């Protein structure tokens, strides 16, 4: 499916707003024509018709006339999982991925729309990125766009559209960061393919300068992201920064001081290969995410919830499912017929068993009542250890900077606790151990081991144990 339209409207969802950008396509020339921002209350998404009317009125007031739209979802609406699967044929692979999605995501499969992106390789396995979002939200957005008199061409993640539209001097590995007022969206891409997307909340940093706090928060998440992907190129990286807020001028220098990156702060729409039609470049740069979403509609977006590769695979196998259903119905019919014949031949046995059941009914009723009383009484004597208090104690011992984190927490019935995880260095592990020893409810805190992780640069694994609860 290739989209070749003269005008495409990009709609990028943000923090309580929708950014709109109308892109003109004339041959190879692409120009951003009109832009606008529409307030959006996400709690009112269920009223899609009313929101569609408001969107139509907004488009009319801004002079946007495009009838084909691409919807861009924010990163905090997504769930992503990357893993490796064995090489499989085009018919078997979607089935494998649907089963994997049911295992990886905690939601009911019917509540999600899942799409995937993968690159075939010559080895025995391939890397696949599964991306999921709530079906209800996507359908509400489609209904809103339809009520506004528009046709939805695709529904894709905004961060992925922006990363794919931003040219990179280093095609091997790069980062794209999009700053929103309340959140930063980070996309890691390698070889022209986005491997991960993260949404990082940017809350107030207390007494710390805003730019410094934002830089440290973003840098911590990038470090964590790279440590989870040891096969990524180590350093240096190229980082493309898109500013959707006003006060972020010191941020590039702060990021370069914290990470081995070269920050390229986008200044105009030319970074997306777009002309501006004489419009204010400083104003246009805020609408770059919406413009990138519109550009995603000119080709096959790697992730498109409207045309999911897994949904297509399900439809193509419908005939086979119908055939199997017919065979199953026939088998059930044969079994019922055989069972009926056997039952007819043994009516005396059935009657005898029925009499026995009637005779036992009173006893079963009394036993059930007794069981209910036992269950009700047991709740008065049940002992529930303070697992939540124990987890809180562990969480307070870890710093907020993200230089050390726990991967596993095990609590036994006798409140013996085992914590294992990873850290950037051994010093951070010892700090956590000291914090645990200072707690009045922690006893016998000890370090079980600290060792470097093979294949993972700049990280060590550790294990701690302690007894929770004060001595009686």
CSV table of C-alpha atoms in Angstrom, one decimal, residues 91-451:
chain,number,residue,atom,x,y,z
A,91,UNK,CA,3.0,-18.0,6.7
A,92,UNK,CA,4.5,-19.4,9.9
A,93,UNK,CA,6.2,-16.2,11.1
A,94,UNK,CA,3.0,-14.2,11.9
A,95,UNK,CA,1.6,-17.1,13.9
A,96,UNK,CA,4.9,-17.3,15.9
A,97,UNK,CA,4.7,-13.5,16.6
A,98,UNK,CA,1.1,-13.6,17.6
A,99,UNK,CA,1.9,-16.3,20.2
A,100,UNK,CA,4.9,-14.3,21.4
A,101,UNK,CA,2.8,-11.2,21.8
A,102,UNK,CA,0.3,-13.0,23.9
A,103,UNK,CA,3.1,-14.1,26.2
A,104,UNK,CA,5.0,-10.8,26.4
A,105,UNK,CA,2.0,-8.4,26.9
A,106,UNK,CA,-0.1,-8.7,30.0
A,107,UNK,CA,-3.3,-7.4,28.3
A,108,UNK,CA,-6.0,-9.6,26.8
A,109,UNK,CA,-5.0,-10.0,23.1
A,110,UNK,CA,-8.4,-8.7,21.9
A,111,UNK,CA,-7.7,-5.4,23.8
A,112,UNK,CA,-4.5,-4.7,21.8
A,113,UNK,CA,-3.5,-4.0,18.3
A,114,UNK,CA,0.0,-5.3,17.7
A,115,UNK,CA,2.3,-4.7,14.7
A,116,UNK,CA,5.9,-5.8,14.2
A,117,UNK,CA,9.0,-4.6,12.4
A,118,UNK,CA,11.7,-7.1,11.4
A,119,UNK,CA,14.6,-7.3,8.9
A,120,UNK,CA,15.2,-10.8,7.4
A,121,UNK,CA,18.8,-12.0,7.9
A,122,UNK,CA,21.0,-14.7,6.6
A,123,UNK,CA,21.5,-16.3,10.0
A,124,UNK,CA,19.3,-18.8,11.8
A,125,UNK,CA,17.4,-16.1,13.7
A,126,UNK,CA,16.2,-12.6,13.2
A,127,UNK,CA,15.5,-9.6,15.5
A,128,UNK,CA,11.8,-8.6,15.8
A,129,UNK,CA,10.3,-5.5,17.4
A,130,UNK,CA,6.7,-5.9,18.6
A,131,UNK,CA,4.8,-2.7,19.2
A,132,UNK,CA,1.3,-2.7,20.9
A,133,UNK,CA,-1.3,-0.1,21.8
A,134,UNK,CA,-4.8,-0.2,23.2
A,135,UNK,CA,-7.4,-1.1,20.5
A,136,UNK,CA,-10.0,1.1,22.1
A,137,UNK,CA,-7.9,4.3,21.9
A,138,UNK,CA,-6.9,3.7,18.3
A,139,UNK,CA,-10.5,3.0,17.3
A,140,UNK,CA,-11.6,6.2,19.1
A,141,UNK,CA,-9.0,8.3,17.2
A,142,UNK,CA,-10.1,6.7,13.9
A,143,UNK,CA,-13.7,7.6,14.7
A,144,UNK,CA,-12.7,11.2,15.6
A,145,UNK,CA,-10.9,11.6,12.3
A,146,UNK,CA,-13.8,10.1,10.4
A,147,UNK,CA,-16.3,12.4,12.1
A,148,UNK,CA,-14.1,15.3,11.0
A,149,UNK,CA,-14.6,14.2,7.3
A,150,UNK,CA,-11.1,12.8,6.9
A,151,UNK,CA,-9.7,9.5,5.8
A,152,UNK,CA,-7.1,7.8,8.0
A,153,UNK,CA,-4.2,6.5,5.9
A,154,UNK,CA,-2.1,5.1,8.8
A,155,UNK,CA,-1.7,5.1,12.6
A,156,UNK,CA,2.0,5.1,13.6
A,157,UNK,CA,4.2,6.1,16.6
A,158,UNK,CA,5.3,9.7,16.3
A,159,UNK,CA,8.8,9.0,17.7
A,160,UNK,CA,9.4,6.4,15.0
A,161,UNK,CA,8.1,8.7,12.3
A,162,UNK,CA,10.4,11.5,13.5
A,163,UNK,CA,13.4,9.2,13.7
A,164,UNK,CA,12.8,7.7,10.2
A,165,UNK,CA,12.4,11.2,8.7
A,166,UNK,CA,15.5,12.7,10.3
A,167,UNK,CA,18.6,12.1,8.1
A,168,UNK,CA,21.6,10.7,9.9
A,169,UNK,CA,25.3,11.0,9.1
A,170,UNK,CA,25.9,7.7,10.9
A,171,UNK,CA,23.5,5.1,9.5
A,172,UNK,CA,24.8,2.5,11.9
A,173,UNK,CA,23.6,3.8,15.2
A,174,UNK,CA,21.8,7.0,16.3
A,175,UNK,CA,19.4,8.5,18.7
A,176,UNK,CA,16.4,10.9,18.2
A,177,UNK,CA,15.1,12.8,21.2
A,178,UNK,CA,11.8,14.8,20.9
A,179,UNK,CA,11.1,17.2,23.8
A,180,UNK,CA,7.5,17.6,24.9
A,181,UNK,CA,6.4,19.9,27.8
A,182,UNK,CA,5.9,16.9,30.2
A,183,UNK,CA,7.9,14.1,28.5
A,184,UNK,CA,10.9,13.3,26.3
A,185,UNK,CA,10.5,10.6,23.6
A,186,UNK,CA,13.7,8.7,22.8
A,187,UNK,CA,14.2,6.5,19.8
A,188,UNK,CA,17.2,4.3,19.2
A,189,UNK,CA,17.8,3.3,15.6
A,190,UNK,CA,20.3,1.2,13.9
A,191,UNK,CA,20.8,0.5,10.2
A,192,UNK,CA,17.8,2.5,9.2
A,193,UNK,CA,15.5,0.6,11.7
A,194,UNK,CA,14.1,1.8,15.0
A,195,UNK,CA,14.9,-0.7,17.7
A,196,UNK,CA,13.4,0.9,20.8
A,197,UNK,CA,11.3,3.8,21.9
A,198,UNK,CA,11.1,5.2,25.4
A,199,UNK,CA,8.9,7.9,27.1
A,200,UNK,CA,10.7,9.7,29.9
A,201,UNK,CA,8.6,12.0,32.2
A,202,UNK,CA,10.1,15.4,32.8
A,203,UNK,CA,8.8,16.5,36.2
A,204,UNK,CA,10.1,19.4,38.2
A,205,UNK,CA,13.7,19.0,39.4
A,206,UNK,CA,13.5,20.8,42.7
A,207,UNK,CA,16.4,23.3,43.2
A,208,UNK,CA,18.3,21.9,40.2
A,209,UNK,CA,18.3,24.1,37.0
A,210,UNK,CA,15.7,22.9,34.5
A,211,UNK,CA,18.1,22.2,31.7
A,212,UNK,CA,20.5,20.2,34.0
A,213,UNK,CA,17.6,18.2,35.4
A,214,UNK,CA,16.2,17.3,32.0
A,215,UNK,CA,19.7,16.4,30.7
A,216,UNK,CA,20.4,14.1,33.6
A,217,UNK,CA,17.0,12.4,33.3
A,218,UNK,CA,17.3,11.8,29.6
A,219,UNK,CA,21.0,10.7,29.9
A,220,UNK,CA,20.1,8.2,32.6
A,221,UNK,CA,17.4,6.6,30.4
A,222,UNK,CA,19.7,6.5,27.4
A,223,UNK,CA,22.4,4.7,29.5
A,224,UNK,CA,19.8,2.2,30.7
A,225,UNK,CA,18.6,1.7,27.1
A,226,UNK,CA,22.1,1.0,25.8
A,227,UNK,CA,23.0,-1.4,28.6
A,228,UNK,CA,19.9,-3.4,27.7
A,229,UNK,CA,21.3,-3.7,24.1
A,230,UNK,CA,24.9,-4.9,24.4
A,231,UNK,CA,25.1,-5.6,20.6
A,232,UNK,CA,24.6,-1.9,19.9
A,233,UNK,CA,27.6,0.1,18.8
A,234,UNK,CA,29.3,1.5,21.9
A,235,UNK,CA,30.3,5.1,21.1
A,236,UNK,CA,30.2,7.9,20.0
A,237,UNK,CA,26.6,8.4,18.9
A,238,UNK,CA,24.8,11.0,16.9
A,239,UNK,CA,21.8,12.5,18.7
A,240,UNK,CA,19.2,14.5,16.8
A,241,UNK,CA,17.3,16.8,19.2
A,242,UNK,CA,13.8,18.2,18.3
A,243,UNK,CA,12.6,20.9,20.6
A,244,UNK,CA,8.9,21.1,21.3
A,245,UNK,CA,9.4,23.5,24.3
A,246,UNK,CA,10.8,27.0,24.5
A,247,UNK,CA,13.5,26.9,27.3
A,248,UNK,CA,15.8,24.1,26.1
A,249,UNK,CA,18.8,26.0,24.6
A,250,UNK,CA,21.3,24.8,27.2
A,251,UNK,CA,20.2,21.2,26.8
A,252,UNK,CA,22.6,20.1,23.9
A,253,UNK,CA,25.7,21.1,25.8
A,254,UNK,CA,24.4,19.4,29.0
A,255,UNK,CA,23.8,16.1,27.1
A,256,UNK,CA,27.2,16.2,25.4
A,257,UNK,CA,28.8,16.6,28.9
A,258,UNK,CA,27.0,13.5,30.2
A,259,UNK,CA,27.0,11.2,27.2
A,260,UNK,CA,29.5,10.2,24.4
A,261,UNK,CA,27.2,11.8,21.9
A,262,UNK,CA,27.3,14.6,19.3
A,263,UNK,CA,24.1,16.6,19.6
A,264,UNK,CA,22.5,18.0,16.5
A,265,UNK,CA,19.7,20.4,17.4
A,266,UNK,CA,17.3,20.8,14.5
A,267,UNK,CA,16.7,24.4,13.6
A,268,UNK,CA,14.2,24.2,10.8
A,269,UNK,CA,12.0,21.9,8.7
A,270,UNK,CA,14.9,21.5,6.2
A,271,UNK,CA,16.1,18.7,8.5
A,272,UNK,CA,13.1,16.7,7.4
A,273,UNK,CA,13.6,17.6,3.7
A,274,UNK,CA,10.7,20.1,3.8
A,275,UNK,CA,10.4,23.6,2.4
A,276,UNK,CA,8.6,26.1,4.6
A,277,UNK,CA,6.6,28.1,2.1
A,278,UNK,CA,8.0,31.3,3.7
A,279,UNK,CA,6.6,30.6,7.2
A,280,UNK,CA,8.3,31.4,10.5
A,281,UNK,CA,10.9,28.7,11.0
A,282,UNK,CA,10.9,29.0,14.8
A,283,UNK,CA,7.1,28.5,14.8
A,284,UNK,CA,7.3,25.6,12.3
A,285,UNK,CA,9.9,23.6,14.4
A,286,UNK,CA,7.3,22.9,17.0
A,287,UNK,CA,5.2,21.1,14.4
A,288,UNK,CA,8.0,18.9,13.1
A,289,UNK,CA,6.5,15.8,14.8
A,290,UNK,CA,3.2,16.3,13.0
A,291,UNK,CA,5.1,16.9,9.7
A,292,UNK,CA,7.1,13.7,10.2
A,293,UNK,CA,3.9,11.8,10.8
A,294,UNK,CA,2.5,13.2,7.6
A,295,UNK,CA,5.6,12.1,5.7
A,296,UNK,CA,5.2,8.6,7.1
A,297,UNK,CA,2.0,8.4,5.0
A,298,UNK,CA,3.9,8.7,1.8
A,299,UNK,CA,5.3,5.2,2.1
A,300,UNK,CA,4.9,2.0,4.2
A,301,UNK,CA,5.4,3.0,7.9
A,302,UNK,CA,7.4,0.3,9.6
A,303,UNK,CA,4.7,0.2,12.3
A,304,UNK,CA,1.1,0.9,11.2
A,305,UNK,CA,-1.7,-0.2,13.6
A,306,UNK,CA,-4.3,0.4,10.9
A,307,UNK,CA,-2.6,-2.2,8.6
A,308,UNK,CA,-0.9,-4.5,11.1
A,309,UNK,CA,1.1,-7.3,9.5
A,310,UNK,CA,-0.2,-9.6,12.1
A,311,UNK,CA,-3.8,-8.7,11.5
A,312,UNK,CA,-3.3,-9.3,7.7
A,313,UNK,CA,-1.9,-12.7,8.5
A,314,UNK,CA,-5.0,-13.5,10.5
A,315,UNK,CA,-7.3,-12.6,7.7
A,316,UNK,CA,-5.3,-14.6,5.1
A,317,UNK,CA,-5.7,-17.7,7.2
A,318,UNK,CA,-9.5,-17.4,7.7
A,319,UNK,CA,-10.3,-20.0,5.1
A,320,UNK,CA,-8.1,-22.5,6.8
A,321,UNK,CA,-9.7,-21.7,10.1
A,322,UNK,CA,-13.2,-22.3,8.6
A,323,UNK,CA,-12.1,-25.7,7.3
A,324,UNK,CA,-10.7,-26.7,10.6
A,325,UNK,CA,-13.9,-25.6,12.3
A,326,UNK,CA,-16.0,-27.7,9.9
A,327,UNK,CA,-13.8,-30.7,10.7
A,328,UNK,CA,-14.1,-30.1,14.4
A,329,UNK,CA,-17.9,-29.8,14.2
A,330,UNK,CA,-18.1,-33.1,12.2
A,331,UNK,CA,-15.9,-34.9,14.8
A,332,UNK,CA,-18.1,-33.6,17.7
A,333,UNK,CA,-21.2,-34.8,15.9
A,334,UNK,CA,-19.8,-38.3,15.5
A,335,UNK,CA,-18.8,-38.3,19.1
A,336,UNK,CA,-22.3,-37.3,20.2
A,337,UNK,CA,-23.9,-40.0,18.1
A,338,UNK,CA,-21.7,-42.7,19.6
A,339,UNK,CA,-22.3,-41.4,23.1
A,340,UNK,CA,-26.0,-41.4,22.6
A,341,UNK,CA,-26.0,-45.0,21.4
A,342,UNK,CA,-23.9,-46.1,24.4
A,343,UNK,CA,-26.2,-44.2,26.8
A,344,UNK,CA,-29.3,-45.8,25.2
A,345,UNK,CA,-27.8,-49.2,25.8
A,346,UNK,CA,-27.1,-48.6,29.4
A,347,UNK,CA,-30.2,-46.8,30.7
A,348,UNK,CA,-30.4,-49.0,33.8
A,349,UNK,CA,-26.9,-47.9,34.9
A,350,UNK,CA,-27.8,-44.3,34.3
A,351,UNK,CA,-30.9,-44.6,36.4
A,352,UNK,CA,-29.1,-46.2,39.2
A,353,UNK,CA,-26.4,-43.5,39.2
A,354,UNK,CA,-29.1,-40.8,39.2
A,355,UNK,CA,-30.7,-42.3,42.3
A,356,UNK,CA,-27.3,-42.3,44.0
A,357,UNK,CA,-26.8,-38.6,43.2
A,358,UNK,CA,-30.2,-37.7,44.7
A,359,UNK,CA,-29.4,-39.6,47.9
A,360,UNK,CA,-26.1,-37.8,48.2
A,361,UNK,CA,-27.5,-34.3,47.6
A,362,UNK,CA,-28.3,-33.5,51.2
A,363,UNK,CA,-24.8,-34.6,52.3
A,364,UNK,CA,-23.1,-32.5,49.6
A,365,UNK,CA,-25.2,-29.4,50.7
A,366,UNK,CA,-24.1,-29.8,54.3
A,367,UNK,CA,-20.5,-30.3,53.4
A,368,UNK,CA,-20.6,-27.1,51.2
A,369,UNK,CA,-22.0,-25.1,54.1
A,370,UNK,CA,-19.4,-26.4,56.5
A,371,UNK,CA,-16.7,-25.5,53.9
A,372,UNK,CA,-18.0,-21.9,53.7
A,373,UNK,CA,-17.9,-21.5,57.5
A,374,UNK,CA,-14.3,-22.8,57.6
A,375,UNK,CA,-13.3,-20.3,54.8
A,376,UNK,CA,-15.0,-17.4,56.7
A,377,UNK,CA,-13.3,-18.3,60.0
A,378,UNK,CA,-9.8,-18.8,58.4
A,379,UNK,CA,-9.7,-15.1,57.4
A,380,UNK,CA,-9.5,-14.2,61.1
A,381,UNK,CA,-6.4,-16.2,61.7
A,382,UNK,CA,-4.6,-15.7,58.4
A,383,UNK,CA,-1.1,-14.1,58.7
A,384,UNK,CA,-0.1,-11.8,56.0
A,385,UNK,CA,3.6,-10.7,56.1
A,386,UNK,CA,4.5,-7.1,55.3
A,387,UNK,CA,5.7,-7.7,51.8
A,388,UNK,CA,4.8,-4.1,50.6
A,389,UNK,CA,6.8,-2.6,53.5
A,390,UNK,CA,9.7,-4.8,52.7
A,391,UNK,CA,9.6,-3.7,49.0
A,392,UNK,CA,9.4,-0.1,50.1
A,393,UNK,CA,12.5,-0.5,52.2
A,394,UNK,CA,14.4,-1.9,49.2
A,395,UNK,CA,13.2,0.9,46.9
A,396,UNK,CA,14.3,3.6,49.4
A,397,UNK,CA,17.8,2.1,49.5
A,398,UNK,CA,18.3,2.6,45.8
A,399,UNK,CA,19.3,6.1,44.4
A,400,UNK,CA,17.1,8.0,42.0
A,401,UNK,CA,19.8,8.6,39.4
A,402,UNK,CA,19.4,5.3,37.7
A,403,UNK,CA,23.1,4.2,38.0
A,404,UNK,CA,22.0,1.0,39.7
A,405,UNK,CA,18.8,-1.0,39.4
A,406,UNK,CA,17.3,-4.3,40.7
A,407,UNK,CA,16.2,-7.0,38.2
A,408,UNK,CA,14.8,-9.5,40.8
A,409,UNK,CA,13.4,-9.4,44.3
A,410,UNK,CA,12.7,-12.6,46.2
A,411,UNK,CA,11.0,-12.7,49.6
A,412,UNK,CA,10.6,-16.0,51.5
A,413,UNK,CA,7.9,-16.9,54.0
A,414,UNK,CA,10.4,-16.2,56.8
A,415,UNK,CA,11.0,-12.8,55.3
A,416,UNK,CA,14.5,-13.7,54.1
A,417,UNK,CA,15.1,-11.3,51.1
A,418,UNK,CA,17.3,-11.7,48.1
A,419,UNK,CA,17.9,-8.8,45.7
A,420,UNK,CA,19.9,-9.1,42.5
A,421,UNK,CA,20.5,-6.6,39.7
A,422,UNK,CA,23.0,-4.6,37.7
A,423,UNK,CA,25.1,-1.4,38.3
A,424,UNK,CA,27.4,0.8,36.5
A,425,UNK,CA,30.2,0.2,39.1
A,426,UNK,CA,30.8,-1.6,42.4
A,427,UNK,CA,30.7,1.6,44.4
A,428,UNK,CA,27.0,2.0,43.8
A,429,UNK,CA,26.3,-1.5,45.1
A,430,UNK,CA,28.2,-0.8,48.3
A,431,UNK,CA,26.1,2.4,48.8
A,432,UNK,CA,22.9,0.4,48.6
A,433,UNK,CA,24.2,-2.1,51.1
A,434,UNK,CA,25.1,0.7,53.5
A,435,UNK,CA,21.6,2.1,53.2
A,436,UNK,CA,20.0,-1.2,54.0
A,437,UNK,CA,22.3,-1.7,57.1
A,438,UNK,CA,21.1,1.7,58.4
A,439,UNK,CA,17.4,0.6,58.4
A,440,UNK,CA,16.0,-0.4,61.7
A,441,UNK,CA,13.9,-3.2,60.1
A,442,UNK,CA,16.8,-4.8,58.2
A,443,UNK,CA,19.1,-7.4,59.8
A,444,UNK,CA,22.1,-9.4,58.6
A,445,UNK,CA,22.5,-7.4,55.3
A,446,UNK,CA,25.3,-8.9,53.4
A,447,UNK,CA,26.8,-8.8,49.9
A,448,UNK,CA,26.7,-12.2,48.2
A,449,UNK,CA,28.6,-11.4,45.0
A,450,UNK,CA,29.7,-8.6,42.6
A,451,UNK,CA,31.0,-9.5,39.2
